Protein backbone atom coordinates (compact mmCIF):
# COMPACT_ATOMS: atom_id res chain seq x y z
CA UNK A 1 0.00 0.00 0.00
CA UNK A 2 1.42 3.39 -1.05
CA UNK A 3 0.61 6.29 1.24
CA UNK A 4 -0.10 9.75 -0.10
CA UNK A 5 -0.41 13.14 1.58
CA UNK A 6 -2.67 15.79 0.08
CA UNK A 7 -1.86 19.48 0.59
CA UNK A 8 -4.99 21.60 0.06
CA UNK A 9 -6.44 24.85 1.28
CA UNK A 10 -9.68 25.28 -0.65
CA UNK A 11 -13.07 23.62 -0.89
CA UNK A 12 -11.44 20.22 -1.34
CA UNK A 13 -13.49 18.76 -4.18
CA UNK A 14 -10.37 17.19 -5.75
CA UNK A 15 -9.34 15.82 -2.37
CA UNK A 16 -12.77 14.17 -1.99
CA UNK A 17 -12.51 12.59 -5.45
CA UNK A 18 -9.03 11.23 -4.74
CA UNK A 19 -10.17 9.74 -1.41
CA UNK A 20 -13.25 8.15 -3.02
CA UNK A 21 -11.30 6.75 -5.96
CA UNK A 22 -8.69 5.04 -3.79
CA UNK A 23 -11.08 3.86 -1.09
CA UNK A 24 -12.40 1.42 -3.72
CA UNK A 25 -8.86 0.08 -4.33
CA UNK A 26 -6.27 -1.40 -2.03
CA UNK A 27 -3.09 -0.07 -3.61
CA UNK A 28 -3.01 3.55 -2.49
CA UNK A 29 -4.42 5.35 0.52
CA UNK A 30 -4.76 8.99 1.46
CA UNK A 31 -2.96 8.93 4.80
CA UNK A 32 -3.06 12.60 5.78
CA UNK A 33 -4.31 15.99 4.61
CA UNK A 34 -2.24 19.10 5.27
CA UNK A 35 -3.98 22.47 5.17
CA UNK A 36 -2.89 26.02 5.94
CA UNK A 37 -6.36 27.56 6.43
CA UNK A 38 -8.32 26.70 9.59
CA UNK A 39 -11.67 27.45 7.87
CA UNK A 40 -11.01 25.58 4.61
CA UNK A 41 -13.73 23.23 3.34
CA UNK A 42 -11.15 20.51 2.82
CA UNK A 43 -10.88 20.07 6.60
CA UNK A 44 -14.58 19.09 6.73
CA UNK A 45 -13.85 16.57 3.98
CA UNK A 46 -10.97 15.17 6.04
CA UNK A 47 -13.31 14.75 9.00
CA UNK A 48 -16.08 13.24 6.87
CA UNK A 49 -13.77 10.54 5.49
CA UNK A 50 -11.89 10.06 8.79
CA UNK A 51 -8.56 11.12 7.33
CA UNK A 52 -6.11 12.65 9.82
CA UNK A 53 -5.22 16.29 9.15
CA UNK A 54 -2.42 18.66 10.01
CA UNK A 55 -2.93 22.43 10.17
CA UNK A 56 0.24 23.91 8.72
CA UNK A 57 2.02 26.61 10.73
CA UNK A 58 3.58 29.18 8.41
CA UNK A 59 6.79 29.59 10.43
CA UNK A 60 7.43 25.85 10.65
CA UNK A 61 6.64 25.40 6.95
CA UNK A 62 8.93 28.11 5.60
CA UNK A 63 11.63 28.35 8.26
CA UNK A 64 11.47 24.95 9.94
CA UNK A 65 11.75 21.54 8.32
CA UNK A 66 8.65 22.09 6.10
CA UNK A 67 6.95 19.09 7.81
CA UNK A 68 9.46 16.63 6.32
CA UNK A 69 9.86 14.82 9.67
CA UNK A 70 6.07 14.40 10.09
CA UNK A 71 5.66 13.14 6.52
CA UNK A 72 8.53 10.69 6.90
CA UNK A 73 7.25 9.42 10.24
CA UNK A 74 3.85 8.83 8.61
CA UNK A 75 5.60 6.81 5.84
CA UNK A 76 4.33 9.14 3.12
CA UNK A 77 5.52 8.06 -0.35
CA UNK A 78 3.95 10.75 -2.50
CA UNK A 79 2.48 14.26 -2.18
CA UNK A 80 -0.38 15.79 -4.16
CA UNK A 81 -1.06 19.54 -4.17
CA UNK A 82 -4.79 19.85 -4.80
CA UNK A 83 -5.60 23.55 -4.49
CA UNK A 84 -2.60 24.46 -2.33
CA UNK A 85 -1.33 27.99 -2.94
CA UNK A 86 1.91 28.34 -1.00
CA UNK A 87 5.25 27.77 -2.66
CA UNK A 88 6.80 24.46 -1.60
CA UNK A 89 10.06 24.98 0.34
CA UNK A 90 13.28 23.46 -1.05
CA UNK A 91 13.62 21.19 1.99
CA UNK A 92 10.39 19.44 1.09
CA UNK A 93 11.20 19.27 -2.63
CA UNK A 94 14.60 17.73 -1.88
CA UNK A 95 13.06 15.16 0.47
CA UNK A 96 10.45 14.14 -2.15
CA UNK A 97 12.26 14.47 -5.49
CA UNK A 98 9.81 13.87 -8.36
CA UNK A 99 7.28 12.73 -5.79
CA UNK A 100 5.28 15.96 -5.48
CA UNK A 101 2.71 16.86 -8.11
CA UNK A 102 0.41 19.85 -8.52
CA UNK A 103 -2.81 20.35 -10.42
CA UNK A 104 -3.23 23.69 -12.14
CA UNK A 105 -6.56 24.86 -13.67
CA UNK A 106 -5.16 26.03 -17.03
CA UNK A 107 -2.98 24.94 -19.91
CA UNK A 108 0.49 25.80 -18.60
CA UNK A 109 2.82 27.49 -19.45
CA UNK A 110 0.00 30.00 -20.03
CA UNK A 111 -1.85 31.41 -17.02
CA UNK A 112 0.55 30.16 -14.35
CA UNK A 113 2.80 31.76 -11.75
CA UNK A 114 2.37 33.51 -8.44
CA UNK A 115 -1.16 34.82 -7.84
CA UNK A 116 -2.64 32.69 -10.63
CA UNK A 117 -5.00 30.34 -8.90
CA UNK A 118 -8.63 29.27 -8.89
CA UNK A 119 -11.08 31.80 -10.34
CA UNK A 120 -8.36 34.38 -11.05
CA UNK A 121 -7.09 32.01 -13.72
CA UNK A 122 -10.54 31.56 -15.27
CA UNK A 123 -11.27 35.32 -15.21
CA UNK A 124 -8.04 36.02 -17.10
CA UNK A 125 -8.61 33.21 -19.60
CA UNK A 126 -12.11 34.55 -20.39
CA UNK A 127 -10.95 38.19 -20.52
CA UNK A 128 -8.34 37.12 -23.10
CA UNK A 129 -11.07 35.50 -25.22
CA UNK A 130 -9.34 32.13 -25.31
CA UNK A 131 -11.17 29.45 -27.27
CA UNK A 132 -10.00 26.63 -24.99
CA UNK A 133 -8.65 26.03 -21.52
CA UNK A 134 -7.86 22.92 -19.52
CA UNK A 135 -5.80 21.38 -16.75
CA UNK A 136 -2.13 20.67 -16.24
CA UNK A 137 -0.72 18.11 -13.83
CA UNK A 138 3.00 18.66 -13.28
CA UNK A 139 5.88 17.83 -10.99
CA UNK A 140 6.63 20.54 -8.44
CA UNK A 141 9.95 22.35 -8.40
CA UNK A 142 11.11 25.51 -6.66
CA UNK A 143 9.28 27.80 -9.06
CA UNK A 144 5.50 28.32 -9.22
CA UNK A 145 3.90 26.13 -11.92
CA UNK A 146 7.19 25.47 -13.75
CA UNK A 147 7.90 21.79 -13.08
CA UNK A 148 7.88 19.12 -15.79
CA UNK A 149 4.44 18.46 -17.27
CA UNK A 150 2.89 15.03 -16.73
CA UNK A 151 -0.59 15.42 -18.19
CA UNK A 152 -2.89 17.96 -19.86
CA UNK A 153 -6.54 17.81 -20.89
CA UNK A 154 -8.49 20.52 -22.66
CA UNK A 155 -12.03 21.86 -22.80
CA UNK A 156 -13.74 24.20 -25.24
CA UNK A 157 -14.77 27.67 -24.06
CA UNK A 158 -18.14 28.67 -25.48
CA UNK A 159 -19.13 32.29 -26.03
CA UNK A 160 -21.68 31.94 -23.25
CA UNK A 161 -19.14 30.68 -20.69
CA UNK A 162 -18.34 32.82 -17.67
CA UNK A 163 -15.97 32.23 -14.76
CA UNK A 164 -18.46 29.96 -12.99
CA UNK A 165 -19.26 27.72 -15.95
CA UNK A 166 -15.60 27.50 -16.99
CA UNK A 167 -14.62 26.61 -13.40
CA UNK A 168 -17.21 23.81 -13.50
CA UNK A 169 -15.79 22.43 -16.78
CA UNK A 170 -12.27 22.52 -15.32
CA UNK A 171 -13.35 20.79 -12.12
CA UNK A 172 -14.94 18.00 -14.16
CA UNK A 173 -11.64 17.43 -15.97
CA UNK A 174 -9.69 17.53 -12.71
CA UNK A 175 -11.98 15.07 -10.97
CA UNK A 176 -11.84 12.65 -13.87
CA UNK A 177 -8.08 12.70 -14.45
CA UNK A 178 -6.21 13.52 -11.25
CA UNK A 179 -6.87 10.21 -9.42
CA UNK A 180 -5.91 8.21 -12.53
CA UNK A 181 -2.69 10.14 -13.04
CA UNK A 182 -1.75 9.55 -9.38
CA UNK A 183 -2.47 5.84 -9.80
CA UNK A 184 -0.35 5.66 -12.96
CA UNK A 185 2.60 7.47 -11.37
CA UNK A 186 2.52 5.23 -8.30
CA UNK A 187 2.19 1.96 -10.15
CA UNK A 188 5.60 2.13 -11.87
C1 LIG B 1 -8.54 23.46 -8.42
O1 LIG B 1 -9.25 23.91 -9.55
C2 LIG B 1 -7.04 23.53 -8.67
O2 LIG B 1 -6.69 23.31 -10.02
C3 LIG B 1 -6.73 24.94 -8.24
O3 LIG B 1 -7.49 25.14 -7.10
C4 LIG B 1 -8.73 24.41 -7.24
C5 LIG B 1 -9.02 23.69 -5.95
O4 LIG B 1 -10.33 23.17 -6.00
N1 LIG B 1 -5.33 25.11 -8.00
C6 LIG B 1 -4.68 26.22 -8.32
O5 LIG B 1 -5.22 27.19 -8.80
C7 LIG B 1 -3.18 26.18 -8.05
N2 LIG B 1 -2.51 27.27 -8.68
P1 LIG B 1 -10.81 22.13 -4.88
O6 LIG B 1 -10.45 22.74 -3.52
O7 LIG B 1 -12.29 22.04 -5.06
O8 LIG B 1 -10.12 20.82 -5.10
PDB file of C-alpha atoms and ligand atoms in Angstrom:
ATOM      1  CA  UNK A   1       0.000   0.000   0.000  1.00  0.00           C
ATOM      2  CA  UNK A   2       1.420   3.392  -1.053  1.00  0.00           C
ATOM      3  CA  UNK A   3       0.611   6.291   1.244  1.00  0.00           C
ATOM      4  CA  UNK A   4      -0.104   9.750  -0.101  1.00  0.00           C
ATOM      5  CA  UNK A   5      -0.406  13.143   1.577  1.00  0.00           C
ATOM      6  CA  UNK A   6      -2.672  15.790   0.079  1.00  0.00           C
ATOM      7  CA  UNK A   7      -1.864  19.478   0.591  1.00  0.00           C
ATOM      8  CA  UNK A   8      -4.988  21.600   0.056  1.00  0.00           C
ATOM      9  CA  UNK A   9      -6.441  24.855   1.283  1.00  0.00           C
ATOM     10  CA  UNK A  10      -9.682  25.280  -0.646  1.00  0.00           C
ATOM     11  CA  UNK A  11     -13.070  23.617  -0.886  1.00  0.00           C
ATOM     12  CA  UNK A  12     -11.437  20.224  -1.338  1.00  0.00           C
ATOM     13  CA  UNK A  13     -13.489  18.761  -4.185  1.00  0.00           C
ATOM     14  CA  UNK A  14     -10.374  17.194  -5.747  1.00  0.00           C
ATOM     15  CA  UNK A  15      -9.344  15.819  -2.372  1.00  0.00           C
ATOM     16  CA  UNK A  16     -12.770  14.171  -1.990  1.00  0.00           C
ATOM     17  CA  UNK A  17     -12.514  12.595  -5.453  1.00  0.00           C
ATOM     18  CA  UNK A  18      -9.031  11.226  -4.742  1.00  0.00           C
ATOM     19  CA  UNK A  19     -10.168   9.741  -1.413  1.00  0.00           C
ATOM     20  CA  UNK A  20     -13.254   8.153  -3.019  1.00  0.00           C
ATOM     21  CA  UNK A  21     -11.296   6.745  -5.960  1.00  0.00           C
ATOM     22  CA  UNK A  22      -8.687   5.042  -3.792  1.00  0.00           C
ATOM     23  CA  UNK A  23     -11.081   3.860  -1.092  1.00  0.00           C
ATOM     24  CA  UNK A  24     -12.404   1.421  -3.716  1.00  0.00           C
ATOM     25  CA  UNK A  25      -8.864   0.078  -4.333  1.00  0.00           C
ATOM     26  CA  UNK A  26      -6.273  -1.403  -2.028  1.00  0.00           C
ATOM     27  CA  UNK A  27      -3.087  -0.074  -3.606  1.00  0.00           C
ATOM     28  CA  UNK A  28      -3.009   3.549  -2.488  1.00  0.00           C
ATOM     29  CA  UNK A  29      -4.417   5.349   0.518  1.00  0.00           C
ATOM     30  CA  UNK A  30      -4.757   8.990   1.461  1.00  0.00           C
ATOM     31  CA  UNK A  31      -2.955   8.930   4.799  1.00  0.00           C
ATOM     32  CA  UNK A  32      -3.062  12.603   5.778  1.00  0.00           C
ATOM     33  CA  UNK A  33      -4.312  15.993   4.612  1.00  0.00           C
ATOM     34  CA  UNK A  34      -2.241  19.099   5.271  1.00  0.00           C
ATOM     35  CA  UNK A  35      -3.979  22.474   5.170  1.00  0.00           C
ATOM     36  CA  UNK A  36      -2.890  26.022   5.944  1.00  0.00           C
ATOM     37  CA  UNK A  37      -6.358  27.561   6.429  1.00  0.00           C
ATOM     38  CA  UNK A  38      -8.320  26.696   9.587  1.00  0.00           C
ATOM     39  CA  UNK A  39     -11.671  27.446   7.872  1.00  0.00           C
ATOM     40  CA  UNK A  40     -11.012  25.579   4.606  1.00  0.00           C
ATOM     41  CA  UNK A  41     -13.731  23.232   3.339  1.00  0.00           C
ATOM     42  CA  UNK A  42     -11.146  20.513   2.818  1.00  0.00           C
ATOM     43  CA  UNK A  43     -10.882  20.075   6.604  1.00  0.00           C
ATOM     44  CA  UNK A  44     -14.579  19.091   6.725  1.00  0.00           C
ATOM     45  CA  UNK A  45     -13.853  16.569   3.982  1.00  0.00           C
ATOM     46  CA  UNK A  46     -10.969  15.166   6.038  1.00  0.00           C
ATOM     47  CA  UNK A  47     -13.315  14.754   9.002  1.00  0.00           C
ATOM     48  CA  UNK A  48     -16.080  13.243   6.869  1.00  0.00           C
ATOM     49  CA  UNK A  49     -13.770  10.537   5.489  1.00  0.00           C
ATOM     50  CA  UNK A  50     -11.895  10.059   8.791  1.00  0.00           C
ATOM     51  CA  UNK A  51      -8.559  11.121   7.331  1.00  0.00           C
ATOM     52  CA  UNK A  52      -6.110  12.655   9.817  1.00  0.00           C
ATOM     53  CA  UNK A  53      -5.222  16.287   9.150  1.00  0.00           C
ATOM     54  CA  UNK A  54      -2.418  18.661  10.014  1.00  0.00           C
ATOM     55  CA  UNK A  55      -2.933  22.427  10.173  1.00  0.00           C
ATOM     56  CA  UNK A  56       0.241  23.905   8.725  1.00  0.00           C
ATOM     57  CA  UNK A  57       2.017  26.610  10.727  1.00  0.00           C
ATOM     58  CA  UNK A  58       3.583  29.182   8.410  1.00  0.00           C
ATOM     59  CA  UNK A  59       6.793  29.590  10.426  1.00  0.00           C
ATOM     60  CA  UNK A  60       7.431  25.852  10.645  1.00  0.00           C
ATOM     61  CA  UNK A  61       6.637  25.396   6.954  1.00  0.00           C
ATOM     62  CA  UNK A  62       8.927  28.109   5.597  1.00  0.00           C
ATOM     63  CA  UNK A  63      11.630  28.351   8.264  1.00  0.00           C
ATOM     64  CA  UNK A  64      11.468  24.953   9.938  1.00  0.00           C
ATOM     65  CA  UNK A  65      11.745  21.543   8.316  1.00  0.00           C
ATOM     66  CA  UNK A  66       8.650  22.092   6.103  1.00  0.00           C
ATOM     67  CA  UNK A  67       6.952  19.093   7.807  1.00  0.00           C
ATOM     68  CA  UNK A  68       9.458  16.632   6.319  1.00  0.00           C
ATOM     69  CA  UNK A  69       9.855  14.818   9.665  1.00  0.00           C
ATOM     70  CA  UNK A  70       6.069  14.398  10.089  1.00  0.00           C
ATOM     71  CA  UNK A  71       5.657  13.138   6.523  1.00  0.00           C
ATOM     72  CA  UNK A  72       8.532  10.688   6.896  1.00  0.00           C
ATOM     73  CA  UNK A  73       7.254   9.419  10.240  1.00  0.00           C
ATOM     74  CA  UNK A  74       3.851   8.827   8.609  1.00  0.00           C
ATOM     75  CA  UNK A  75       5.604   6.808   5.844  1.00  0.00           C
ATOM     76  CA  UNK A  76       4.331   9.138   3.117  1.00  0.00           C
ATOM     77  CA  UNK A  77       5.521   8.056  -0.349  1.00  0.00           C
ATOM     78  CA  UNK A  78       3.953  10.747  -2.496  1.00  0.00           C
ATOM     79  CA  UNK A  79       2.481  14.256  -2.182  1.00  0.00           C
ATOM     80  CA  UNK A  80      -0.383  15.795  -4.163  1.00  0.00           C
ATOM     81  CA  UNK A  81      -1.057  19.545  -4.167  1.00  0.00           C
ATOM     82  CA  UNK A  82      -4.788  19.852  -4.804  1.00  0.00           C
ATOM     83  CA  UNK A  83      -5.598  23.551  -4.492  1.00  0.00           C
ATOM     84  CA  UNK A  84      -2.596  24.459  -2.332  1.00  0.00           C
ATOM     85  CA  UNK A  85      -1.332  27.986  -2.936  1.00  0.00           C
ATOM     86  CA  UNK A  86       1.907  28.336  -0.996  1.00  0.00           C
ATOM     87  CA  UNK A  87       5.245  27.765  -2.656  1.00  0.00           C
ATOM     88  CA  UNK A  88       6.800  24.464  -1.602  1.00  0.00           C
ATOM     89  CA  UNK A  89      10.064  24.976   0.341  1.00  0.00           C
ATOM     90  CA  UNK A  90      13.285  23.458  -1.055  1.00  0.00           C
ATOM     91  CA  UNK A  91      13.625  21.187   1.990  1.00  0.00           C
ATOM     92  CA  UNK A  92      10.393  19.436   1.091  1.00  0.00           C
ATOM     93  CA  UNK A  93      11.203  19.269  -2.631  1.00  0.00           C
ATOM     94  CA  UNK A  94      14.600  17.735  -1.879  1.00  0.00           C
ATOM     95  CA  UNK A  95      13.055  15.155   0.467  1.00  0.00           C
ATOM     96  CA  UNK A  96      10.450  14.136  -2.147  1.00  0.00           C
ATOM     97  CA  UNK A  97      12.261  14.472  -5.485  1.00  0.00           C
ATOM     98  CA  UNK A  98       9.813  13.869  -8.356  1.00  0.00           C
ATOM     99  CA  UNK A  99       7.278  12.735  -5.789  1.00  0.00           C
ATOM    100  CA  UNK A 100       5.284  15.963  -5.476  1.00  0.00           C
ATOM    101  CA  UNK A 101       2.707  16.861  -8.113  1.00  0.00           C
ATOM    102  CA  UNK A 102       0.415  19.854  -8.522  1.00  0.00           C
ATOM    103  CA  UNK A 103      -2.812  20.346 -10.419  1.00  0.00           C
ATOM    104  CA  UNK A 104      -3.234  23.693 -12.142  1.00  0.00           C
ATOM    105  CA  UNK A 105      -6.560  24.864 -13.668  1.00  0.00           C
ATOM    106  CA  UNK A 106      -5.163  26.035 -17.035  1.00  0.00           C
ATOM    107  CA  UNK A 107      -2.977  24.939 -19.907  1.00  0.00           C
ATOM    108  CA  UNK A 108       0.495  25.800 -18.599  1.00  0.00           C
ATOM    109  CA  UNK A 109       2.817  27.490 -19.450  1.00  0.00           C
ATOM    110  CA  UNK A 110      -0.004  29.996 -20.027  1.00  0.00           C
ATOM    111  CA  UNK A 111      -1.845  31.410 -17.019  1.00  0.00           C
ATOM    112  CA  UNK A 112       0.552  30.160 -14.346  1.00  0.00           C
ATOM    113  CA  UNK A 113       2.802  31.755 -11.753  1.00  0.00           C
ATOM    114  CA  UNK A 114       2.371  33.507  -8.439  1.00  0.00           C
ATOM    115  CA  UNK A 115      -1.156  34.823  -7.845  1.00  0.00           C
ATOM    116  CA  UNK A 116      -2.635  32.692 -10.633  1.00  0.00           C
ATOM    117  CA  UNK A 117      -5.003  30.341  -8.896  1.00  0.00           C
ATOM    118  CA  UNK A 118      -8.630  29.274  -8.892  1.00  0.00           C
ATOM    119  CA  UNK A 119     -11.077  31.799 -10.337  1.00  0.00           C
ATOM    120  CA  UNK A 120      -8.356  34.376 -11.046  1.00  0.00           C
ATOM    121  CA  UNK A 121      -7.085  32.011 -13.720  1.00  0.00           C
ATOM    122  CA  UNK A 122     -10.541  31.558 -15.271  1.00  0.00           C
ATOM    123  CA  UNK A 123     -11.270  35.322 -15.207  1.00  0.00           C
ATOM    124  CA  UNK A 124      -8.039  36.019 -17.097  1.00  0.00           C
ATOM    125  CA  UNK A 125      -8.609  33.214 -19.604  1.00  0.00           C
ATOM    126  CA  UNK A 126     -12.107  34.552 -20.385  1.00  0.00           C
ATOM    127  CA  UNK A 127     -10.946  38.188 -20.519  1.00  0.00           C
ATOM    128  CA  UNK A 128      -8.343  37.124 -23.102  1.00  0.00           C
ATOM    129  CA  UNK A 129     -11.074  35.500 -25.218  1.00  0.00           C
ATOM    130  CA  UNK A 130      -9.336  32.128 -25.305  1.00  0.00           C
ATOM    131  CA  UNK A 131     -11.165  29.448 -27.270  1.00  0.00           C
ATOM    132  CA  UNK A 132      -9.997  26.633 -24.987  1.00  0.00           C
ATOM    133  CA  UNK A 133      -8.645  26.030 -21.516  1.00  0.00           C
ATOM    134  CA  UNK A 134      -7.858  22.919 -19.524  1.00  0.00           C
ATOM    135  CA  UNK A 135      -5.802  21.380 -16.750  1.00  0.00           C
ATOM    136  CA  UNK A 136      -2.128  20.673 -16.241  1.00  0.00           C
ATOM    137  CA  UNK A 137      -0.724  18.110 -13.828  1.00  0.00           C
ATOM    138  CA  UNK A 138       3.000  18.662 -13.279  1.00  0.00           C
ATOM    139  CA  UNK A 139       5.882  17.835 -10.990  1.00  0.00           C
ATOM    140  CA  UNK A 140       6.632  20.536  -8.438  1.00  0.00           C
ATOM    141  CA  UNK A 141       9.955  22.346  -8.395  1.00  0.00           C
ATOM    142  CA  UNK A 142      11.108  25.509  -6.656  1.00  0.00           C
ATOM    143  CA  UNK A 143       9.276  27.801  -9.063  1.00  0.00           C
ATOM    144  CA  UNK A 144       5.500  28.324  -9.224  1.00  0.00           C
ATOM    145  CA  UNK A 145       3.902  26.129 -11.921  1.00  0.00           C
ATOM    146  CA  UNK A 146       7.192  25.474 -13.755  1.00  0.00           C
ATOM    147  CA  UNK A 147       7.900  21.786 -13.079  1.00  0.00           C
ATOM    148  CA  UNK A 148       7.882  19.124 -15.790  1.00  0.00           C
ATOM    149  CA  UNK A 149       4.441  18.465 -17.267  1.00  0.00           C
ATOM    150  CA  UNK A 150       2.891  15.034 -16.733  1.00  0.00           C
ATOM    151  CA  UNK A 151      -0.592  15.415 -18.195  1.00  0.00           C
ATOM    152  CA  UNK A 152      -2.886  17.957 -19.857  1.00  0.00           C
ATOM    153  CA  UNK A 153      -6.545  17.807 -20.894  1.00  0.00           C
ATOM    154  CA  UNK A 154      -8.489  20.519 -22.662  1.00  0.00           C
ATOM    155  CA  UNK A 155     -12.030  21.862 -22.803  1.00  0.00           C
ATOM    156  CA  UNK A 156     -13.740  24.204 -25.244  1.00  0.00           C
ATOM    157  CA  UNK A 157     -14.765  27.673 -24.060  1.00  0.00           C
ATOM    158  CA  UNK A 158     -18.138  28.667 -25.484  1.00  0.00           C
ATOM    159  CA  UNK A 159     -19.126  32.290 -26.032  1.00  0.00           C
ATOM    160  CA  UNK A 160     -21.676  31.939 -23.246  1.00  0.00           C
ATOM    161  CA  UNK A 161     -19.141  30.684 -20.690  1.00  0.00           C
ATOM    162  CA  UNK A 162     -18.339  32.821 -17.668  1.00  0.00           C
ATOM    163  CA  UNK A 163     -15.974  32.228 -14.764  1.00  0.00           C
ATOM    164  CA  UNK A 164     -18.460  29.962 -12.994  1.00  0.00           C
ATOM    165  CA  UNK A 165     -19.260  27.719 -15.951  1.00  0.00           C
ATOM    166  CA  UNK A 166     -15.599  27.505 -16.987  1.00  0.00           C
ATOM    167  CA  UNK A 167     -14.618  26.609 -13.401  1.00  0.00           C
ATOM    168  CA  UNK A 168     -17.212  23.809 -13.503  1.00  0.00           C
ATOM    169  CA  UNK A 169     -15.786  22.433 -16.775  1.00  0.00           C
ATOM    170  CA  UNK A 170     -12.271  22.525 -15.317  1.00  0.00           C
ATOM    171  CA  UNK A 171     -13.354  20.795 -12.117  1.00  0.00           C
ATOM    172  CA  UNK A 172     -14.943  17.996 -14.160  1.00  0.00           C
ATOM    173  CA  UNK A 173     -11.642  17.431 -15.973  1.00  0.00           C
ATOM    174  CA  UNK A 174      -9.687  17.531 -12.713  1.00  0.00           C
ATOM    175  CA  UNK A 175     -11.984  15.074 -10.968  1.00  0.00           C
ATOM    176  CA  UNK A 176     -11.838  12.646 -13.867  1.00  0.00           C
ATOM    177  CA  UNK A 177      -8.083  12.703 -14.452  1.00  0.00           C
ATOM    178  CA  UNK A 178      -6.212  13.516 -11.249  1.00  0.00           C
ATOM    179  CA  UNK A 179      -6.869  10.208  -9.419  1.00  0.00           C
ATOM    180  CA  UNK A 180      -5.915   8.206 -12.533  1.00  0.00           C
ATOM    181  CA  UNK A 181      -2.686  10.139 -13.037  1.00  0.00           C
ATOM    182  CA  UNK A 182      -1.746   9.551  -9.378  1.00  0.00           C
ATOM    183  CA  UNK A 183      -2.469   5.838  -9.805  1.00  0.00           C
ATOM    184  CA  UNK A 184      -0.350   5.665 -12.965  1.00  0.00           C
ATOM    185  CA  UNK A 185       2.599   7.469 -11.370  1.00  0.00           C
ATOM    186  CA  UNK A 186       2.523   5.233  -8.303  1.00  0.00           C
ATOM    187  CA  UNK A 187       2.192   1.960 -10.155  1.00  0.00           C
ATOM    188  CA  UNK A 188       5.605   2.129 -11.870  1.00  0.00           C
TER     189      UNK A 188
HETATM  190  C1  LIG B   1      -8.535  23.457  -8.422  1.00  0.00           C
HETATM  191  O1  LIG B   1      -9.247  23.909  -9.555  1.00  0.00           O
HETATM  192  C2  LIG B   1      -7.040  23.526  -8.669  1.00  0.00           C
HETATM  193  O2  LIG B   1      -6.685  23.313 -10.021  1.00  0.00           O
HETATM  194  C3  LIG B   1      -6.731  24.936  -8.245  1.00  0.00           C
HETATM  195  O3  LIG B   1      -7.490  25.138  -7.096  1.00  0.00           O
HETATM  196  C4  LIG B   1      -8.729  24.415  -7.242  1.00  0.00           C
HETATM  197  C5  LIG B   1      -9.024  23.688  -5.953  1.00  0.00           C
HETATM  198  O4  LIG B   1     -10.327  23.168  -5.996  1.00  0.00           O
HETATM  199  N1  LIG B   1      -5.333  25.105  -7.996  1.00  0.00           N
HETATM  200  C6  LIG B   1      -4.677  26.221  -8.324  1.00  0.00           C
HETATM  201  O5  LIG B   1      -5.218  27.188  -8.803  1.00  0.00           O
HETATM  202  C7  LIG B   1      -3.184  26.182  -8.046  1.00  0.00           C
HETATM  203  N2  LIG B   1      -2.513  27.270  -8.684  1.00  0.00           N
HETATM  204  P1  LIG B   1     -10.812  22.127  -4.880  1.00  0.00           P
HETATM  205  O6  LIG B   1     -10.449  22.737  -3.520  1.00  0.00           O
HETATM  206  O7  LIG B   1     -12.293  22.038  -5.058  1.00  0.00           O
HETATM  207  O8  LIG B   1     -10.120  20.820  -5.104  1.00  0.00           O
END
